[in-house]
Amino acid sequence: MGIRKNHTTLTPDEKARFIAALLQLKANGVYDRYVRHHRELFNSGIHRSVLFLPWHREFLRRLELDLQAIDASVSLPYWDWTTDRNANSSLWDDDFMGGNGVPRGGAVQNGPFAFGSGRWPLTERDSPSDPVELTRDLQLSQLPTANTVRAVLASVPYRVFVRNAENQSHNTVHTSVGGAAGTASSPNDPIFFLLHCNVDRLWALWQRQHPDQAAFQGDANFNLNTPLEPWQNEVSPPTPGSVINHTTLGYSYDDELAQPQQIIDLTVGAASRPANIGLASERDWYRFLAPTAGIYTLETSGPTDVFMSLFGPNNQTDLVTSDDDSGPETNARIETQLSAGTYFIEVRHYQAGGTGPYGIAVGGNVSPNPPPGLPEILVNGPVVQGNIAAANESDVYTFMVSAAVSHTITTSGSTDTFISLYGPNSQTSFVTQDDDSGPGTNSQIVRVLLPGQYFVRVRHYSPTGTGAYGISVTR
């Protein structure tokens, strides 16, 4: 897995390889394709919408893969502007990004991207009258501060965070660099990718800091399954849902190495997952969904003396219970009655300095068949009326799919609902979920479903929320 580093930690060789790959990508015309895509889609949802973060994540990763096709050792670096705010920074050195425009706002005169080098003409521009030289107007005193970024990271839910990340952080960095970086064709300045790499890092950090929050929320225009342009005609086009977990895309950030491992999802009833406490004081985190109330069993296996703690529901800090040696030998085992919801498991070695391998599994008495009398939603039938009457209540419905076509599951009304979809023919096989992709605060899932029986769980977005709603399925 590639590691994206703070540019200040790059070795001279790593810098040289990154620059050389960029220059080759420019020479073969591929780099300008990225500039063109960004300019053409600038006002088509990649800014000022919930797609801002997932679209740019896909955009960066594709360029990174193109760079790695030239030199497999290259990964995108990031620019942390909260600590790197000086015009004398190595960021602006001759061997890296080059310096300010001369005069300020004019053409960059030094470094590999200066027009005088002949290797970086701006062929994709907002207007034919715009400069063909890379320009900059550095005003670094205006860069967002650490306090600003901390406030952005504290924003919840996702729809608030994405707005603040764009407006209070990202936008200000673009204008602080100025010149070409302040246009719709802003990737003309390679600093664009270091800037956006840091924005992407902040999204990853926000996900770690708020594991109880949805990593993405749709709106009236875009949802988890919206194909991202300009790649929408690919056989398997990227979607917000496909890029939420950046580690599955093949990269991580250097500051994640000192953090607890990312939360790993477990499936109730699945085989034991192999794991390892590789460092002293390491704490591993897992997450699983209890689709219905029932008795669940969490257990570790193997030779390592582990200690297990369970938190939830829908919260990583509310302790349910913990265990040391209730399992065979020195393994941990928790068997407890749980309500429906998302739960978190922390596993550590019993001794602070201990390490070693272990396995972990979650079992439950959840039946794959729905309980008798489960209300059915008729596809293309009338809206079914429901009501969340008490805190932490959730309602389960079933519907039948007869053909593999697109189905739309939608809630209606004034209640802020959250829906989860399971199936086919299983109440525990998670398909997808949604918060606000429908009108207002309603939920909506649009997805091609295979034939079979499906189950929809409806809950209030707030654990204590109540209210009436409607739900329907159309195709």
mmCIF file of C-alpha atoms in Angstrom, residues 223-225 241 244 289 409 418-423 429-435 444-447 449 454-457:
data_model
loop_
_atom_site.group_PDB
_atom_site.id
_atom_site.type_symbol
_atom_site.label_atom_id
_atom_site.label_comp_id
_atom_site.label_asym_id
_atom_site.label_seq_id
_atom_site.Cartn_x
_atom_site.Cartn_y
_atom_site.Cartn_z
ATOM 1 C CA ASN A 223 -26.347 9.679 -3.322
ATOM 2 C CA LEU A 224 -23.976 6.837 -2.433
ATOM 3 C CA ASN A 225 -24.520 5.166 -5.812
ATOM 4 C CA GLY A 241 -19.800 4.649 -1.841
ATOM 5 C CA ILE A 244 -15.446 6.193 1.252
ATOM 6 C CA LEU A 289 -24.266 -4.148 12.870
ATOM 7 C CA ILE A 409 -36.782 2.992 -1.713
ATOM 8 C CA PHE A 418 -32.289 6.781 8.214
ATOM 9 C CA ILE A 419 -32.816 3.568 6.235
ATOM 10 C CA SER A 420 -30.759 0.374 5.876
ATOM 11 C CA LEU A 421 -31.338 -2.289 3.224
ATOM 12 C CA TYR A 422 -30.661 -6.044 3.605
ATOM 13 C CA GLY A 423 -31.024 -9.009 1.247
ATOM 14 C CA SER A 429 -26.810 -9.420 4.562
ATOM 15 C CA PHE A 430 -26.220 -5.651 4.431
ATOM 16 C CA VAL A 431 -26.699 -4.007 1.015
ATOM 17 C CA THR A 432 -26.509 -0.250 1.641
ATOM 18 C CA GLN A 433 -27.896 2.585 3.741
ATOM 19 C CA ASP A 434 -28.862 6.234 3.361
ATOM 20 C CA ASP A 435 -29.684 9.326 5.386
ATOM 21 C CA GLN A 444 -33.664 7.401 -0.583
ATOM 22 C CA ILE A 445 -31.869 4.378 -1.999
ATOM 23 C CA VAL A 446 -31.701 3.856 -5.770
ATOM 24 C CA ARG A 447 -30.128 0.546 -6.709
ATOM 25 C CA LEU A 449 -31.521 -5.329 -7.023
ATOM 26 C CA TYR A 454 -35.467 -7.641 0.838
ATOM 27 C CA PHE A 455 -35.729 -5.960 4.236
ATOM 28 C CA VAL A 456 -35.694 -2.249 5.052
ATOM 29 C CA ARG A 457 -34.958 -0.969 8.529
#
